[in-house]
Short mmCIF file of C-alpha atoms and ligand atoms in Angstrom, two decimals:
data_model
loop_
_atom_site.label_atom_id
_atom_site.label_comp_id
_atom_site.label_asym_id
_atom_site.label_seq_id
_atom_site.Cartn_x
_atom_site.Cartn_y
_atom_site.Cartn_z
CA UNK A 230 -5.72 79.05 -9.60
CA UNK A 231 -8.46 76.63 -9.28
CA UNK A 232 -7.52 73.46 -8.62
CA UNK A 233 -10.11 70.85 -10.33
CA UNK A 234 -10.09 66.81 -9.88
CA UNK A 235 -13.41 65.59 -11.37
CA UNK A 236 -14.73 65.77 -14.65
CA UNK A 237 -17.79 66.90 -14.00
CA UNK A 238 -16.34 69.92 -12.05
CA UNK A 239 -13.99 70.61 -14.71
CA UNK A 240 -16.90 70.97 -17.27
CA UNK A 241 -18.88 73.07 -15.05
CA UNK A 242 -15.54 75.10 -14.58
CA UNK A 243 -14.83 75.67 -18.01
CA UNK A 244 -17.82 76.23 -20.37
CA UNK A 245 -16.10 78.03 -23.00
CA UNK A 246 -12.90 76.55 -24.16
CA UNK A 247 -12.34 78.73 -26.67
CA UNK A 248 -9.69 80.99 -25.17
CA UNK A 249 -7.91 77.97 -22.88
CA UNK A 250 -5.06 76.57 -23.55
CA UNK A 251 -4.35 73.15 -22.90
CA UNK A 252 -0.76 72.08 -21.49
CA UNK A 253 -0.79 67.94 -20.54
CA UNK A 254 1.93 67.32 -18.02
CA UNK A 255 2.99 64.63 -15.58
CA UNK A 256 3.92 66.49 -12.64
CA UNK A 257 7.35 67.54 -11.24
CA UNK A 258 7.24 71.10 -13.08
CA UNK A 259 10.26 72.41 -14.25
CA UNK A 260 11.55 75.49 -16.65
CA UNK A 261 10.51 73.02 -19.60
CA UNK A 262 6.68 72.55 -18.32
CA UNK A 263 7.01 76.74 -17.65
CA UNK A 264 7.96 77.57 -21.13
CA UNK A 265 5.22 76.05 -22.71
CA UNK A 266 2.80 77.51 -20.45
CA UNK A 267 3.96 81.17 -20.87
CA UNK A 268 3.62 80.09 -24.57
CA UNK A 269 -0.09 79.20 -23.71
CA UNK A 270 -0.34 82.39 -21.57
CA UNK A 271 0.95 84.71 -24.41
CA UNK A 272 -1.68 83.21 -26.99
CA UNK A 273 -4.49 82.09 -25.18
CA UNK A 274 -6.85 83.90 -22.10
CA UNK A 275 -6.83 80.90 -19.59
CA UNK A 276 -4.16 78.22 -19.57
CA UNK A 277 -5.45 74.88 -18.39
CA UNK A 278 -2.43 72.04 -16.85
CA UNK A 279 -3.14 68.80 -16.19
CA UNK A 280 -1.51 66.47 -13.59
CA UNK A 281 -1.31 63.13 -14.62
CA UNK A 282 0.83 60.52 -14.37
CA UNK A 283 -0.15 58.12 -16.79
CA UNK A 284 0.20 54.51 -16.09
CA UNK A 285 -0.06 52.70 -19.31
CA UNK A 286 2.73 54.47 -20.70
CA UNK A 287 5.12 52.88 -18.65
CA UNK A 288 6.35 49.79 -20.01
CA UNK A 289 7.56 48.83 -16.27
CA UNK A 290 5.02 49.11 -12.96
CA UNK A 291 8.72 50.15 -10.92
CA UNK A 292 9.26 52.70 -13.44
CA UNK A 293 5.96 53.88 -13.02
CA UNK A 294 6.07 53.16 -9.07
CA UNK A 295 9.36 55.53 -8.98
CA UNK A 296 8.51 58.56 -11.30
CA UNK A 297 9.37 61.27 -9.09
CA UNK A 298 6.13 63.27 -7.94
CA UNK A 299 6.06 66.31 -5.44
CA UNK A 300 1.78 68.05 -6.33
CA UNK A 301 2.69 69.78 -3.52
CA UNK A 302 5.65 71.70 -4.95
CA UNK A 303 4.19 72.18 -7.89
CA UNK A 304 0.71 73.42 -6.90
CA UNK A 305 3.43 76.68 -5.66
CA UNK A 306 4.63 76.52 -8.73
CA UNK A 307 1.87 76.60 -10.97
CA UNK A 308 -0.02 79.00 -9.02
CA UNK A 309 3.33 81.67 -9.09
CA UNK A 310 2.74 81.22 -12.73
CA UNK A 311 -1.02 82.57 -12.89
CA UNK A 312 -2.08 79.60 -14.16
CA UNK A 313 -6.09 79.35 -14.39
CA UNK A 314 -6.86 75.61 -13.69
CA UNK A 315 -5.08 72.66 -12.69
CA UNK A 316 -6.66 69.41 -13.44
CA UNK A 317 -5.23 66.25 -11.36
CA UNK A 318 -7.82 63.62 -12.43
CA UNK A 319 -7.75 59.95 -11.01
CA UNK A 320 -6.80 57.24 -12.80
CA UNK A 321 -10.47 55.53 -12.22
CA UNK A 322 -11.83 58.16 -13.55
CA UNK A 323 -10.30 58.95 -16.72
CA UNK A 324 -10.05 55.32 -17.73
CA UNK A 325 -13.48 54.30 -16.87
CA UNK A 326 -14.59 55.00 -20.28
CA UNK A 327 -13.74 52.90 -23.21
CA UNK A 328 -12.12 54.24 -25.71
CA UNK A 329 -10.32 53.77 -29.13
CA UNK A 330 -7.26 51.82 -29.12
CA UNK A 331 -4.33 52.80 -31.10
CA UNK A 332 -2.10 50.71 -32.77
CA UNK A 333 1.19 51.63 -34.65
CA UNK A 334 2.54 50.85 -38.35
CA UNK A 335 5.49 48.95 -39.15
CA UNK A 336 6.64 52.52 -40.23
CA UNK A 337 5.40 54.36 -36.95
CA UNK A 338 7.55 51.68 -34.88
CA UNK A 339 11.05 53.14 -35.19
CA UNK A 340 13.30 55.32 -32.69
CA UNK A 341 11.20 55.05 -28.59
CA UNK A 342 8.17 52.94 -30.57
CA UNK A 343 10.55 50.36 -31.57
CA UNK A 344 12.27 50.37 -28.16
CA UNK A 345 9.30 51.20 -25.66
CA UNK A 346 7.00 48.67 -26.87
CA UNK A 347 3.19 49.59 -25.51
CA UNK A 348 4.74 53.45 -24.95
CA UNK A 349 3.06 55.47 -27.63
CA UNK A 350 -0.42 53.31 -27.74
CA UNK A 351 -0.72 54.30 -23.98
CA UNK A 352 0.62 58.57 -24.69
CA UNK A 353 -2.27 58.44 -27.79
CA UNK A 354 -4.53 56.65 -25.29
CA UNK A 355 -4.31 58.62 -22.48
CA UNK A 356 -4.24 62.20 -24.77
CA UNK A 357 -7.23 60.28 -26.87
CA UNK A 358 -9.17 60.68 -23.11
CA UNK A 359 -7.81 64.20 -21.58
CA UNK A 360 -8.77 65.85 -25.57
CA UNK A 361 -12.09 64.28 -25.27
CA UNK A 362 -12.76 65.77 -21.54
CA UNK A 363 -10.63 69.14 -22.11
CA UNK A 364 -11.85 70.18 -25.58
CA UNK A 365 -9.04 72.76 -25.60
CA UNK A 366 -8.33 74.06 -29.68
CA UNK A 367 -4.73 74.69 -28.11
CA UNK A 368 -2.41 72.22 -27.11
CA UNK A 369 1.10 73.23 -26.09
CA UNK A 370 3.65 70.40 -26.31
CA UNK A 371 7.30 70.16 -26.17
CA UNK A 372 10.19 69.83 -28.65
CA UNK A 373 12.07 67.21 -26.20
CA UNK A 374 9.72 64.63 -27.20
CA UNK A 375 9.72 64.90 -30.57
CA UNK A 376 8.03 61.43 -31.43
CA UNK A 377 5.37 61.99 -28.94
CA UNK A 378 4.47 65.19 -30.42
CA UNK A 379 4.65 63.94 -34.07
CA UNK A 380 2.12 61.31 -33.54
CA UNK A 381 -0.08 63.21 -31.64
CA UNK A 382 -0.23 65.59 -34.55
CA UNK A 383 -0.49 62.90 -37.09
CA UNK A 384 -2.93 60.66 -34.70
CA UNK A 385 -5.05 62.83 -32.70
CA UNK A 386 -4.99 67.08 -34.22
CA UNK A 387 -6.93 66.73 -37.10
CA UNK A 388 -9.36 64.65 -35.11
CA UNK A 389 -10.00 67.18 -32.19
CA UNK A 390 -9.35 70.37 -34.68
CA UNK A 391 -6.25 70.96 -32.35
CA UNK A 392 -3.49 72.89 -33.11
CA UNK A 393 -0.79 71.58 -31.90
CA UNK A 394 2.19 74.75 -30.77
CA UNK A 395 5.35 72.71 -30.35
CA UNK A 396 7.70 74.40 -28.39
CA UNK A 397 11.82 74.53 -28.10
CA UNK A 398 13.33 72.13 -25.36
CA UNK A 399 14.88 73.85 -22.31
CA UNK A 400 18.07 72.82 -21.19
CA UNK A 401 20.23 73.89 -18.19
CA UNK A 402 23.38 76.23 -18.40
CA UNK A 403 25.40 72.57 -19.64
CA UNK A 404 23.55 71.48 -22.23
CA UNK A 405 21.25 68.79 -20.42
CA UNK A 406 17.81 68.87 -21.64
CA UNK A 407 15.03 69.58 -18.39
CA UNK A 408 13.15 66.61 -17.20
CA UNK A 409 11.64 65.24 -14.53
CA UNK A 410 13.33 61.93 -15.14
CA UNK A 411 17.12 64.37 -14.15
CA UNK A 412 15.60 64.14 -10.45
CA UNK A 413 16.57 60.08 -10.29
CA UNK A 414 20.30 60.94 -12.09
CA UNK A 415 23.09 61.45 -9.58
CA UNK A 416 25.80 64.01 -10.19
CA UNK A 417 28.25 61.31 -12.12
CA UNK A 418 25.06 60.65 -14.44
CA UNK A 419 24.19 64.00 -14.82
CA UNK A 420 27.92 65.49 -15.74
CA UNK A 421 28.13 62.65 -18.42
CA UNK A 422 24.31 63.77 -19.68
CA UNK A 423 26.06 67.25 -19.87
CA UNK A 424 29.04 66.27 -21.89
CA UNK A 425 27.21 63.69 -24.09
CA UNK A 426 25.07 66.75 -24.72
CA UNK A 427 27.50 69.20 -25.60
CA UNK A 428 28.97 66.58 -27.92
CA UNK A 429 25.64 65.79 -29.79
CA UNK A 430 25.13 69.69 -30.30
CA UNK A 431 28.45 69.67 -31.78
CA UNK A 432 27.88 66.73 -34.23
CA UNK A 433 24.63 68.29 -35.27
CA UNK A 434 26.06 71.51 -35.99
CA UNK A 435 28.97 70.14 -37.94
CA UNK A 436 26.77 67.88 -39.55
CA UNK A 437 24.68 70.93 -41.00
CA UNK A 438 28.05 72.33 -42.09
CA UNK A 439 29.25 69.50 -43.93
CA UNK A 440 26.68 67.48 -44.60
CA UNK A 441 27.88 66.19 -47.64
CA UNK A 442 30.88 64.79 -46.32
CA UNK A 443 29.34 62.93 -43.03
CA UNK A 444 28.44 59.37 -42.56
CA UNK A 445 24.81 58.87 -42.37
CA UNK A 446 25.73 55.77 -40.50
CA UNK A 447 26.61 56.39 -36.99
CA UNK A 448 27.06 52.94 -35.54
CA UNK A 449 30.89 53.04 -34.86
CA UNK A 450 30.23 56.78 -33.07
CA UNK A 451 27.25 55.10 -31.11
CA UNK A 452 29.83 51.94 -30.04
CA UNK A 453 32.45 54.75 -29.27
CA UNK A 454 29.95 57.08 -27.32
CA UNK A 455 28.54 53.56 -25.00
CA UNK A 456 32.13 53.27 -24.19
CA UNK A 457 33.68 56.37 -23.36
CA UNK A 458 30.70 57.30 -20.91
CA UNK A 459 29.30 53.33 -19.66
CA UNK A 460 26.04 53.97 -21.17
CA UNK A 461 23.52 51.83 -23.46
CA UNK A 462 22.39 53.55 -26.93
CA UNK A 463 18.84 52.33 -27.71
CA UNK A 464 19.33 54.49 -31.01
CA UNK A 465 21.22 57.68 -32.38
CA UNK A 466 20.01 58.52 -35.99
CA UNK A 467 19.45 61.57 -38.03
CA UNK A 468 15.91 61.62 -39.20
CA UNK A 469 13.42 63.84 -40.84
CA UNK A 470 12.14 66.75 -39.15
CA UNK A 471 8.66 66.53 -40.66
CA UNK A 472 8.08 62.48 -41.24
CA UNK A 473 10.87 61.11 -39.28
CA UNK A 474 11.66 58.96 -41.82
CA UNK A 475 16.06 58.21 -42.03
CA UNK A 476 17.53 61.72 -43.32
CA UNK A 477 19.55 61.90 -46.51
CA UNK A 478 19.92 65.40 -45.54
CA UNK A 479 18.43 67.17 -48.04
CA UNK A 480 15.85 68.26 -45.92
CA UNK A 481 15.61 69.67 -42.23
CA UNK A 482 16.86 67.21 -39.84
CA UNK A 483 17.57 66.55 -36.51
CA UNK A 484 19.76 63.74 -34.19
CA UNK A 485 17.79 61.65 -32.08
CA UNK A 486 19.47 59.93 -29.38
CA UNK A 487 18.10 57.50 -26.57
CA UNK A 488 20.47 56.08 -23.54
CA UNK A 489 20.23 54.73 -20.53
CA UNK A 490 22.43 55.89 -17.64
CA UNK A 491 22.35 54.11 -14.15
CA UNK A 492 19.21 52.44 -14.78
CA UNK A 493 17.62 55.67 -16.11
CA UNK A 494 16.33 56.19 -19.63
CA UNK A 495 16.75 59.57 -21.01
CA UNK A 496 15.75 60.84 -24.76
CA UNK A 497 16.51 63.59 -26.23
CA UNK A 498 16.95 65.72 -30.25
CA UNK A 499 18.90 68.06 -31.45
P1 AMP B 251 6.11 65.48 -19.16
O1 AMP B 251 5.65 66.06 -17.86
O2 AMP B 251 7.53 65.01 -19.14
O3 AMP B 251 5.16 64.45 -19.70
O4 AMP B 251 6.10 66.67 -20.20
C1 AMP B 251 4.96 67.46 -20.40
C2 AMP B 251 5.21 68.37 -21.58
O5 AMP B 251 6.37 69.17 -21.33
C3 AMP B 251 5.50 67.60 -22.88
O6 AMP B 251 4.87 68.27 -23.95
C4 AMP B 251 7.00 67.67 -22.99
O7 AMP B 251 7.48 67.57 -24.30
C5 AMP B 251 7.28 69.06 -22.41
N1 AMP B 251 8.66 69.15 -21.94
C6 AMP B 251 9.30 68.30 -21.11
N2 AMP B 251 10.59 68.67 -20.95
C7 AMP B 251 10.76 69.79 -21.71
C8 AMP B 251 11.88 70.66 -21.97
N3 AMP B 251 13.07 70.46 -21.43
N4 AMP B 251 11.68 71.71 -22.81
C9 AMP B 251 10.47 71.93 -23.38
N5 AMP B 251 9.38 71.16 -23.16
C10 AMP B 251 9.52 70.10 -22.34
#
């Protein structure tokens, strides 16, 4: 594995970027980052992973200050994986050239957009720059964040001529969905993640059964959920698979949910 940190090398590296896939990560590799590189790995000749945690995403410098990183660990990891290149740029470099600046609709600014304020202009941002230097036709990207990877489709794939291969979420043996953020949850936090979890998989799947009979409105379930487990719903809503717009169930949908749990935000769909 070649590990690259400047631009210029990385160019130099990679001539050809026909056959690499691109998989944009912020560190602290787990089964969720692995999947979508073995997805890159089974399509593509060379899989490229970037490093990079990306401050202007965070709406908080502490948040940003305590997103858990270990390069070291997951230089092992990566390069147990075969991966080709790893790309940890520095923040100086990839933000010394301007660039576009995104800005969301009124209709854009719903589920983490409405509550994240800044979030998804800094994700388009920062992908905006790594597509520009890593002109990858390949991007893998994960299922977990579902908004992110909608508006990267709808923002930046048609600009790039990316394809965009959205892949499944991984989740651990109960239920919790794999994520560098589970490193700050302690084991109260993360049994509650797992049973909050289990019970959103069962809501969706009942709500596919009947979904006729069910309440669109789940506002007394969210006040019910906050309770039994001490937790703060940002949102839980059943939207659109395709345009995320509120579902009235006649087509494909999925349950969003966003909470925070001591402190920590976690997001996930079902
Ligand atoms: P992150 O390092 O959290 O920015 O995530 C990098 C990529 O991995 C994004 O495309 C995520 O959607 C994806 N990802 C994160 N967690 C999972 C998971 N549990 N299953 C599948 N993909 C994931």
């Amino acid at each position: 594995m070649k590990i690259i940190t400047s631009i210029f090398n990385l160019n130099k590296e990679i001539k050809n970027y026909k056959n690499v896939g691109f998989v944009p990560t912020m560190g602290g590799i787990h089964k969720g980052h692995i999947s979508l590189i073995k997805a890159s790995q089974k399509k593509k000749n060379k899989t490229i992973v970037s490093i990079f945690v990306n401050p202007t995403q965070f709406n908080k410098t502490s948040d940003f200050k305590k997103y858990p990183r270990d390069i070291k660990k997951d230089i092992i990891s990566l390069k147990k994986l075969n991966v080709n290149y790893l790309f940890i740029p520095k923040i100086k470099d990839i933000y010394k050239f301007n660039s576009r600046k995104f800005v969301l609709r009124k209709k854009d600014k719903i589920l983490c957009a409405k509550f994240r304020k800044g979030h998804f202009e800094g994700v388009l941002d920062v992908m905006n720059r790594l597509m520009s230097i890593i002109k990858s036709k390949d991007l893998f990207m994960g299922e977990k964040d579902y908004q992110q990877l909608h508006l990267i489709k709808k923002f930046l794939s048609k600009k790039f001529g990316v394809r965009i291969n959205a892949c499944p979420t991984i989740r651990t043996a109960n239920k919790i969905a794999l994520s560098t953020r589970n490193k700050l949850l302690n084991k109260k936090s993360l049994e509650k993640a797992s049973k909050i979890a289990k019970l959103l998989i069962k809501m969706k799947k009942m709500s596919k059964l009947h979904s006729s009979k069910l309440k669109l409105d789940l506002s007394d379930y969210k006040i019910e959920l906050e309770n039994k487990f001490n937790i703060k719903i940002d949102y839980l809503e059943f939207r659109d698979e395709k345009n995320l717009k509120l579902n009235n169930r006649k087509n494909k949908f999925r349950l969003f949910v966003a909470y925070n749990i001591n402190g920590i935000r976690l997001i996930d769909n079902f």
